[in-house]
Coordinates of N, CA and C in Angstrom, one line a residue:
M283 N 0.8 -1.7 0.0 CA -0.2 0.5 -0.1 C 1.1 1.3 0.6
S284 N 0.5 1.9 -0.4 CA 1.2 3.9 -0.9 C 0.9 4.8 0.3
L285 N 2.0 5.3 0.9 CA 2.1 6.0 2.1 C 1.5 7.5 1.5
Y286 N 0.3 8.1 1.9 CA 0.1 9.4 1.9 C 0.6 10.4 2.8
L287 N 0.5 11.6 2.3 CA 0.6 12.9 3.0 C -1.0 13.4 3.4
E288 N -1.5 13.3 4.8 CA -2.7 13.9 5.1 C -2.9 14.8 5.4
F289 N -3.7 15.8 4.7 CA -3.1 17.8 5.7 C -5.4 17.6 6.5
P290 N -5.6 17.6 7.9 CA -6.8 17.3 8.3 C -7.3 18.5 8.2
K291 N -8.6 19.1 8.4 CA -8.7 20.3 8.8 C -9.5 20.4 10.2
L292 N -8.2 21.2 10.7 CA -8.7 21.8 11.6 C -9.7 22.6 11.9
L293 N -10.0 23.6 13.2 CA -10.6 24.0 13.6 C -10.1 25.4 13.2
A294 N -11.2 26.6 12.2 CA -10.5 27.6 11.8 C -9.8 27.9 13.2
D295 N -10.7 28.7 14.5 CA -10.0 29.4 15.7 C -9.0 28.8 16.0
F296 N -8.5 27.5 16.0 CA -6.7 27.4 16.2 C -6.2 25.9 16.2
P297 N -5.5 25.1 15.7 CA -5.1 24.1 15.1 C -5.5 22.8 16.0
F298 N -6.7 22.4 15.8 CA -7.4 21.0 16.7 C -8.1 20.7 15.8
Q299 N -8.6 19.2 16.2 CA -10.2 18.9 15.2 C -10.2 17.3 16.6
V300 N -11.6 16.7 16.8 CA -12.0 16.0 17.9 C -13.2 15.4 16.9
F301 N -12.9 14.1 16.8 CA -13.8 13.6 16.4 C -14.3 12.5 16.7
S302 N -14.9 11.5 17.5 CA -15.4 9.8 17.1 C -15.9 9.0 16.3
N303 N -15.5 7.8 16.4 CA -15.2 7.4 14.9 C -16.3 5.5 16.1
S304 N -16.5 4.6 14.7 CA -17.0 3.6 15.6 C -17.1 2.1 13.9
G305 N -17.8 0.8 14.9 CA -17.3 0.2 14.0 C -15.9 -0.6 13.3
Q306 N -16.1 -1.7 11.9 CA -15.1 -1.3 11.7 C -14.4 -0.3 10.1
V307 N -12.8 -0.3 10.3 CA -12.8 0.8 9.9 C -11.3 0.6 10.0
I308 N -10.8 0.9 8.3 CA -9.5 0.5 7.9 C -8.9 2.0 7.4
V309 N -8.3 2.0 7.6 CA -6.7 4.1 7.3 C -5.5 3.4 7.2
Y310 N -5.7 4.1 5.6 CA -4.5 3.0 5.0 C -3.5 3.9 5.9
P311 N -2.1 3.4 5.2 CA -1.0 3.8 5.5 C -1.1 5.7 5.2
H312 N -1.1 6.0 6.1 CA -0.9 8.3 5.6 C 0.1 8.2 7.0
W313 N 0.6 9.7 7.1 CA 1.1 10.4 8.4 C 0.9 11.7 7.5
H314 N 1.4 12.6 8.8 CA 0.8 13.6 8.4 C 1.6 14.6 9.9
K315 N 1.6 16.3 9.8 CA 2.0 17.3 10.4 C 2.2 17.1 11.9
E316 N 0.4 16.8 12.1 CA 0.0 17.0 13.4 C -0.2 15.6 14.4
I317 N -0.2 16.8 15.9 CA -0.2 15.2 16.8 C -1.5 14.2 16.7
K318 N -1.4 13.2 16.6 CA -2.7 12.4 17.0 C -2.8 11.4 18.5
I319 N -4.3 12.1 18.3 CA -4.2 10.7 19.9 C -5.3 10.0 19.6
I320 N -5.7 9.1 19.6 CA -6.5 7.9 19.4 C -7.0 7.2 21.2
Y321 N -8.3 7.5 21.5 CA -8.5 6.9 22.6 C -9.7 5.3 22.9
V322 N -9.4 4.1 22.6 CA -10.4 3.6 22.6 C -11.1 3.0 23.3
K323 N -12.8 4.0 23.6 CA -13.5 3.8 24.8 C -14.4 2.0 24.2
K324 N -14.1 1.6 23.3 CA -14.5 0.2 23.1 C -13.4 -0.6 22.7
G325 N -13.7 -1.4 22.7 CA -13.5 -2.9 21.5 C -11.7 -3.3 21.6
S326 N -11.5 -2.8 20.6 CA -9.4 -2.8 20.6 C -9.8 -2.3 19.0
V327 N -8.4 -1.9 19.1 CA -7.5 -1.5 16.7 C -6.1 -1.6 16.8
N328 N -5.7 -2.8 15.8 CA -4.7 -2.6 15.5 C -4.2 -1.8 15.1
I329 N -3.0 -0.9 15.1 CA -2.3 0.6 15.0 C -0.7 -0.2 14.4
G330 N -0.8 -0.1 13.9 CA 0.3 0.7 12.4 C 1.7 1.2 12.9
A331 N 2.8 1.2 12.9 CA 3.3 2.0 13.3 C 4.7 1.6 13.2
N332 N 5.8 2.0 12.5 CA 7.1 2.0 13.7 C 7.4 0.8 12.9
D333 N 7.0 0.4 11.6 CA 6.8 -1.8 11.4 C 7.0 -2.2 12.8
E334 N 6.4 -1.7 13.5 CA 4.9 -3.6 14.0 C 3.7 -2.8 14.2
V335 N 2.9 -3.8 13.9 CA 1.5 -3.6 14.6 C 0.6 -3.9 16.4
I336 N 0.6 -2.3 17.0 CA 0.0 -2.5 18.4 C -1.5 -3.3 18.7
L337 N -1.7 -4.2 19.1 CA -3.0 -4.2 19.2 C -3.6 -3.2 21.4
V338 N -4.3 -1.8 20.6 CA -4.6 -1.1 21.7 C -6.1 -1.4 22.3
T339 N -6.5 -2.1 23.5 CA -7.4 -3.0 24.0 C -8.5 -1.0 24.2
E340 N -9.8 -1.5 24.8 CA -10.4 -0.8 25.5 C -9.9 0.3 26.6
G341 N -9.8 1.1 26.8 CA -9.4 2.7 27.6 C -8.0 2.8 27.5
E342 N -7.6 2.0 26.7 CA -6.4 2.4 25.9 C -5.9 3.9 25.6
I343 N -4.6 4.3 25.1 CA -4.2 5.0 24.0 C -3.6 5.0 23.8
Y344 N -3.4 6.2 22.6 CA -2.3 5.8 21.7 C -2.1 7.3 20.8
F345 N -1.2 7.4 21.3 CA -0.4 8.6 19.8 C 0.4 8.4 19.1
F346 N 0.5 9.6 18.1 CA 1.5 9.3 16.9 C 2.7 11.1 16.8
G347 N 4.2 11.0 17.3 CA 4.5 11.7 17.3 C 3.7 12.4 15.0
S348 N 4.5 14.1 15.4 CA 4.4 14.7 14.0 C 5.8 13.6 13.0
G349 N 5.0 13.3 11.8 CA 6.1 13.0 10.7 C 6.0 10.9 10.5
V350 N 5.6 10.1 11.9 CA 5.0 9.3 11.9 C 4.1 8.3 11.4
P351 N 4.9 7.9 10.2 CA 3.7 6.4 9.0 C 3.0 6.2 9.4
H352 N 2.6 6.0 10.1 CA 0.8 4.9 10.1 C -0.3 4.2 9.7
Y353 N -1.2 3.0 10.4 CA -2.7 3.0 9.6 C -2.9 2.3 10.3
F354 N -4.0 2.3 10.8 CA -4.8 1.1 11.5 C -5.9 0.3 11.4
L355 N -6.3 -1.1 11.5 CA -7.7 -1.8 11.2 C -9.2 -1.8 13.1
A356 N -9.9 -1.6 13.0 CA -10.6 -1.5 13.9 C -11.6 -2.6 13.7
S357 N -11.7 -3.0 15.2 CA -12.4 -4.1 15.2 C -14.0 -3.7 14.9
P358 N -15.4 -4.7 14.6 CA -16.3 -4.0 14.3 C -16.9 -2.9 15.4
E359 N -17.2 -3.8 16.9 CA -17.3 -3.2 17.8 C -16.9 -2.3 18.5
S360 N -15.8 -1.5 17.9 CA -14.9 -0.3 19.1 C -15.7 0.9 18.6
E361 N -15.8 1.5 18.8 CA -15.3 3.0 19.2 C -14.5 3.8 20.3
R362 N -13.6 5.2 19.1 CA -13.0 5.7 19.3 C -12.8 6.8 19.1
L363 N -12.2 7.7 20.2 CA -12.0 9.1 20.0 C -10.9 9.6 19.4
V364 N -10.6 11.0 18.0 CA -9.3 10.7 18.3 C -9.0 11.8 18.1
F365 N -8.2 12.1 18.7 CA -7.4 14.0 17.9 C -6.8 14.3 17.7
Q366 N -7.1 15.4 16.7 CA -5.1 15.9 16.3 C -5.2 17.7 16.5
F367 N -3.5 17.8 17.0 CA -3.6 18.9 17.4 C -2.5 19.4 16.5
D368 N -1.5 20.7 16.1 CA -0.1 21.1 15.2 C 0.8 21.8 16.5
L369 N 0.8 21.4 16.0 CA 2.4 22.2 17.3 C 2.9 23.4 17.5
K370 N 1.9 24.2 16.1 CA 2.4 25.6 16.7 C 1.6 25.6 17.3
F371 N 0.7 25.3 17.2 CA -1.1 25.9 19.1 C 0.4 26.4 20.2
F372 N 1.8 25.4 20.9 CA 2.1 26.1 21.5 C 3.3 27.1 21.5
R373 N 4.4 26.6 19.9 CA 4.6 27.8 19.5 C 3.9 29.3 19.9
E374 N 2.7 29.3 19.0 CA 2.5 30.1 18.9 C 1.8 31.0 20.3
L375 N 2.6 31.4 21.5 CA 1.5 30.9 23.1 C 2.5 31.9 23.2
P376 N 1.8 33.8 23.7 CA 2.7 34.4 24.5 C 4.0 34.6 25.0
N377 N 3.5 33.2 25.2 CA 4.8 33.0 26.6 C 5.5 31.2 26.4
G378 N 5.3 31.4 24.9 CA 5.8 30.0 24.7 C 7.4 30.1 24.5
D379 N 8.4 29.2 25.1 CA 9.7 29.4 25.5 C 10.4 28.5 24.8
Q380 N 9.2 27.5 24.2 CA 9.8 25.9 23.0 C 10.2 26.1 22.1
K381 N 10.6 25.7 20.8 CA 11.3 25.4 20.2 C 10.3 24.5 18.9
E382 N 9.7 24.6 17.8 CA 8.6 24.0 17.3 C 9.9 22.1 17.1
S383 N 10.8 22.6 17.0 CA 11.7 21.1 16.5 C 11.9 20.5 18.2
D384 N 12.3 21.1 19.3 CA 11.7 20.5 20.7 C 10.8 19.6 21.1
L385 N 9.5 19.9 20.6 CA 8.3 19.6 20.9 C 8.3 18.9 20.1
F386 N 8.8 18.3 18.6 CA 8.7 17.2 17.7 C 9.0 16.5 18.3
R387 N 10.7 16.5 19.1 CA 11.1 15.3 20.0 C 11.1 15.4 21.0
L388 N 9.7 16.2 21.9 CA 9.3 15.7 22.8 C 8.4 14.7 22.8
F389 N 7.7 15.0 21.6 CA 6.7 13.8 20.9 C 6.6 12.3 20.7
N390 N 7.3 12.9 19.9 CA 8.3 11.8 19.9 C 9.3 9.9 20.6
E391 N 9.6 10.7 21.5 CA 11.0 10.1 21.9 C 9.4 10.1 23.4
A392 N 9.1 10.5 23.6 CA 7.4 9.2 24.1 C 6.8 8.7 24.4
E393 N 6.8 7.5 25.3 CA 6.2 6.3 24.9 C 4.7 6.3 24.7
S394 N 4.3 5.7 23.6 CA 3.3 6.0 22.1 C 2.1 5.1 23.3
H395 N 2.0 4.4 23.9 CA 0.6 3.7 24.1 C 0.9 3.9 25.8
S396 N -0.2 4.2 26.1 CA -0.9 4.7 27.9 C -0.3 3.7 28.2
R397 N -0.1 2.0 27.7 CA -0.1 0.8 28.7 C 0.7 0.9 29.4
Y398 N 2.0 1.6 29.0 CA 3.6 1.9 29.5 C 3.5 3.2 30.6
W399 N 2.4 4.0 29.9 CA 2.3 4.5 31.6 C 2.4 4.2 32.6
P400 N 3.0 5.7 33.8 CA 2.5 5.3 35.1 C 1.2 5.7 35.1
V401 N 0.7 4.8 36.3 CA -1.3 4.5 35.5 C -2.2 5.7 36.2
K402 N -1.5 6.8 37.1 CA -2.0 8.3 37.0 C -1.9 9.4 36.1
A403 N -0.6 8.6 35.6 CA -0.5 9.5 34.2 C -1.8 9.2 33.0
A404 N -2.0 7.7 32.7 CA -2.8 7.5 32.0 C -4.1 7.9 32.3
E405 N -4.4 7.8 33.6 CA -5.6 8.2 34.3 C -6.7 9.9 34.0
E406 N -5.3 10.5 33.9 CA -4.5 11.7 34.1 C -5.1 12.5 32.4
V407 N -4.5 11.5 31.4 CA -5.0 12.1 30.3 C -5.5 11.5 29.7
R408 N -6.6 10.2 30.3 CA -7.7 10.0 29.8 C -9.1 11.0 30.2
Q409 N -9.1 11.3 31.2 CA -9.8 12.0 31.9 C -9.6 13.7 31.4
L410 N -8.7 14.1 30.8 CA -8.3 15.7 29.9 C -8.9 15.2 28.6
L411 N -9.0 13.7 27.8 CA -9.5 13.5 26.8 C -10.7 13.0 27.2
L412 N -11.2 12.4 27.5 CA -13.0 13.5 27.4 C -13.5 14.5 27.9
A413 N -12.9 15.0 28.7 CA -13.6 16.9 28.8 C -12.7 17.0 27.5
T414 N -12.1 17.1 27.4 CA -12.1 17.8 26.1 C -13.7 17.7 25.1
F415 N -13.5 16.3 24.5 CA -14.2 15.9 23.6 C -15.8 16.6 24.1
E416 N -16.1 16.5 25.6 CA -17.2 16.4 25.9 C -17.4 18.2 25.7
E417 N -16.0 19.5 25.4 CA -16.6 20.7 25.5 C -16.0 20.7 23.9
F418 N -16.4 20.1 23.0 CA -16.1 20.2 22.0 C -17.8 20.0 21.4
S419 N -18.1 19.0 21.8 CA -19.9 18.6 21.6 C -20.8 19.5 22.0
D420 N -20.4 19.8 23.4 CA -21.7 20.6 24.2 C -21.4 22.0 23.9
K421 N -19.8 22.6 23.1 CA -19.7 24.4 22.9 C -20.8 25.0 23.5
Q422 N -19.9 25.3 24.7 CA -20.6 25.7 25.4 C -19.6 27.2 26.0
V423 N -20.1 28.2 26.2 CA -19.7 29.9 26.1 C -17.7 29.6 26.5
G424 N -16.6 29.7 25.8 CA -15.5 29.3 26.3 C -15.4 28.4 26.0
Y425 N -15.4 27.3 25.4 CA -15.6 25.6 25.3 C -14.2 26.1 24.8
I426 N -13.8 27.0 23.3 CA -12.0 27.1 22.6 C -11.1 26.7 24.0
Y427 N -11.3 28.0 25.1 CA -10.6 28.4 25.8 C -10.2 27.0 26.8
A428 N -11.4 25.6 27.4 CA -11.2 25.1 28.4 C -10.6 23.6 27.0
I429 N -10.8 24.0 25.7 CA -9.8 22.8 25.2 C -8.8 22.4 25.3
Q430 N -8.3 24.2 24.8 CA -7.0 24.9 25.2 C -5.6 25.1 26.5
A431 N -6.5 25.1 27.4 CA -6.3 24.7 28.8 C -5.7 23.2 28.5
N432 N -7.1 21.9 28.1 CA -6.9 20.9 28.4 C -5.7 20.5 27.9
L433 N -5.3 21.1 26.3 CA -3.7 21.0 25.7 C -2.6 21.4 26.0
L434 N -2.8 22.3 27.4 CA -2.2 23.0 27.8 C -1.3 21.8 29.2
N435 N -2.4 21.6 30.3 CA -2.1 20.1 30.7 C -1.9 18.9 30.2
R436 N -2.2 18.2 29.3 CA -1.4 16.9 28.6 C -0.3 17.2 28.2
L437 N 0.6 18.0 27.6 CA 1.8 19.2 27.7 C 3.1 19.4 28.6
L438 N 2.6 19.3 29.7 CA 2.4 19.7 30.5 C 2.9 17.6 31.7
L439 N 1.5 17.1 31.3 CA 2.0 15.8 31.5 C 3.0 14.9 31.3
F440 N 3.7 15.1 29.0 CA 4.5 14.8 28.6 C 5.7 15.4 28.8
Y441 N 5.8 16.2 29.6 CA 7.0 16.9 30.5 C 7.5 16.1 31.1
R442 N 6.6 15.6 32.0 CA 7.0 15.6 33.1 C 6.8 14.2 33.2
Q443 N 5.9 13.7 33.3 CA 5.4 12.2 34.0 C 5.4 10.8 32.9
I444 N 4.9 10.9 31.0 CA 5.3 9.3 30.3 C 7.3 9.6 29.7
P445 N 7.3 8.3 30.2 CA 8.5 7.9 29.8 C 8.4 8.1 29.1
K446 N 10.6 7.7 28.5 CA 10.3 7.5 27.2 C 10.5 6.5 26.4
K447 N 10.2 6.7 25.3 CA 10.2 4.9 24.8 C 11.5 4.3 24.0
E448 N 11.4 3.0 24.4 CA 12.6 2.6 24.5 C 13.4 2.7 22.2
P449 N 14.4 3.0 22.4 CA 15.3 3.6 20.8 C 13.9 2.4 19.5
I450 N 13.8 3.3 18.8 CA 13.3 2.3 17.9 C 13.8 1.9 16.8
K451 N 13.5 1.2 15.6 CA 14.7 0.2 14.7 C 15.1 2.0 14.3
K452 N 16.5 1.0 13.3 CA 17.1 3.0 12.3 C 16.3 3.4 11.8
N453 N 15.7 2.3 11.0 CA 14.6 2.4 9.0 C 13.6 2.9 9.8
A454 N 12.7 2.9 11.3 CA 12.0 4.0 11.9 C 12.3 5.1 11.5
T455 N 13.2 5.8 11.9 CA 13.5 7.1 12.9 C 14.3 7.4 11.9
T456 N 14.5 6.5 10.6 CA 15.4 7.4 9.2 C 13.8 7.8 8.8
S457 N 12.9 7.7 9.2 CA 11.5 7.4 8.2 C 10.6 9.0 8.7
S458 N 10.9 8.4 10.0 CA 10.6 10.1 10.2 C 10.7 12.0 10.9
L459 N 12.3 11.2 10.7 CA 13.0 12.7 10.5 C 13.1 13.3 8.7
K460 N 13.1 11.8 7.4 CA 13.0 12.6 6.7 C 11.6 12.8 6.2
N461 N 10.4 12.3 7.5 CA 8.9 12.6 6.9 C 9.1 14.8 7.4
Q462 N 10.1 14.7 8.8 CA 10.3 16.1 9.3 C 11.0 17.0 8.4
E463 N 11.5 16.7 7.2 CA 12.0 17.8 6.8 C 11.0 17.8 5.0
T464 N 10.8 17.5 5.4 CA 9.7 17.3 4.2 C 8.3 18.5 5.0
L465 N 7.7 18.0 5.6 CA 7.6 19.2 6.6 C 7.8 20.2 6.9
E466 N 9.3 20.4 6.9 CA 9.3 21.6 6.9 C 10.1 22.4 5.9
R467 N 10.3 21.5 4.9 CA 10.1 22.1 3.0 C 8.6 23.0 3.0
L468 N 7.6 21.7 3.4 CA 6.2 22.3 2.8 C 6.1 23.9 3.3
N469 N 6.3 24.0 5.2 CA 6.4 24.8 5.8 C 6.5 26.8 4.8
E470 N 7.8 26.5 4.3 CA 8.3 27.7 3.7 C 7.7 27.4 2.5
I471 N 6.8 26.5 2.0 CA 6.7 26.8 0.4 C 5.1 27.2 0.7
F472 N 4.6 27.1 2.2 CA 3.2 27.9 2.8 C 3.3 29.2 2.6
A473 N 4.6 29.2 4.2 CA 5.6 30.6 3.9 C 5.2 31.8 3.0
F474 N 5.9 31.3 2.0 CA 6.1 31.7 0.6 C 4.1 32.5 0.2
I475 N 3.7 31.5 -0.2 CA 2.0 31.1 -0.4 C 2.0 32.5 -0.3
E476 N 1.6 32.0 1.4 CA 0.7 33.0 2.4 C 1.4 35.2 2.2
N477 N 2.8 35.1 2.3 CA 3.4 36.5 1.7 C 3.3 36.8 0.8
H478 N 2.7 36.3 -0.4 CA 3.0 36.8 -2.4 C 1.0 36.2 -2.4
F479 N 0.2 35.8 -2.0 CA -0.9 35.4 -1.8 C -1.4 36.5 -2.8
D480 N -1.1 37.6 -2.7 CA -1.8 38.4 -3.8 C -1.3 39.4 -4.5
E481 N 0.1 38.2 -5.0 CA 0.7 38.7 -6.2 C 0.6 37.3 -7.2
A482 N 1.3 37.8 -8.9 CA 1.8 36.7 -9.5 C 2.4 36.1 -9.1
I483 N 2.4 34.3 -8.9 CA 3.4 33.1 -7.8 C 3.2 32.3 -9.8
I484 N 4.3 32.6 -10.0 CA 5.0 31.4 -10.8 C 5.6 30.5 -9.6
L485 N 5.5 28.8 -10.9 CA 6.6 28.1 -10.3 C 8.1 28.9 -9.8
D486 N 8.2 29.2 -10.9 CA 10.2 29.2 -10.5 C 10.2 30.1 -8.9
D487 N 9.6 30.9 -8.8 CA 10.0 31.9 -7.3 C 9.1 30.8 -6.9
V488 N 8.7 30.1 -7.2 CA 7.9 29.2 -5.5 C 9.5 27.9 -5.1
A489 N 10.3 27.6 -6.7 CA 10.8 26.9 -6.3 C 12.1 27.2 -5.8
R490 N 12.7 28.4 -6.6 CA 13.3 29.1 -5.7 C 13.7 29.4 -3.8
S491 N 12.6 29.8 -3.8 CA 12.6 30.3 -2.1 C 13.0 28.7 -1.3
V492 N 12.9 27.6 -2.0 CA 13.6 27.1 -1.2 C 14.4 26.0 -1.4
G493 N 14.8 26.5 -2.8 CA 16.2 25.8 -2.8 C 16.4 25.1 -4.1
F494 N 15.2 25.2 -4.5 CA 15.3 23.6 -5.7 C 15.2 24.0 -7.0
S495 N 15.7 23.2 -8.0 CA 15.1 23.3 -9.2 C 13.7 23.9 -9.1
P496 N 13.4 23.6 -11.0 CA 11.7 23.7 -11.0 C 10.7 22.6 -11.1
H497 N 12.3 21.5 -12.2 CA 12.0 20.4 -12.4 C 11.6 19.0 -11.2
Y498 N 12.2 19.8 -10.0 CA 12.9 18.7 -8.5 C 11.7 19.7 -8.3
F499 N 11.4 20.5 -7.7 CA 10.5 21.2 -7.7 C 8.5 20.5 -8.0
T500 N 9.1 20.4 -9.3 CA 7.1 19.9 -9.7 C 7.2 17.9 -8.6
R501 N 8.5 17.6 -9.0 CA 8.1 16.3 -8.2 C 7.8 16.2 -6.8
F502 N 9.2 17.5 -6.5 CA 8.1 17.4 -5.0 C 7.1 17.6 -4.5

């Protein structure tokens, strides 16, 4: 199966989305810039990541770092909550002192499966996810602030309580790093377009902005 780059549709207010799905679902291999968290409310999900297939069962959480290729197959009776957010949310905070590369490393080095987290930390993350989904579903006054606060609390848990994973296979690490390099290039391209959207942009100009020849840029 081919691997594709996904561009999730995030909220207009800030780079976040959450949705619920159920039943037997196949999600083909893909990757994206955003962090993805899957909370299995019922049943089980087979998740493929870093050349492994992991069974995530009811009550467990699994997340993917930025640029990590993944896919999954959910069982017919399963129910999941899926959360996605862009690391630029933290970078753009008024007092944010962390570079996006540091946050990328934080999530990519953390243990992905809640089965290996401290029990208290897993329960705290679980409650934050449920509260976030409830806020998003009810959309009461100030719900965006509530979701942002939950994101910050999750970030703090990742810094202080979520353990680091065992070193992964070299080829998996290389794949993630290559994807990160691609994301950085895409960010440069998007920034150029945003800064010149009211001009007549030609392919040569965009290619030059990221140091590519027009031919290689077209392939990219």
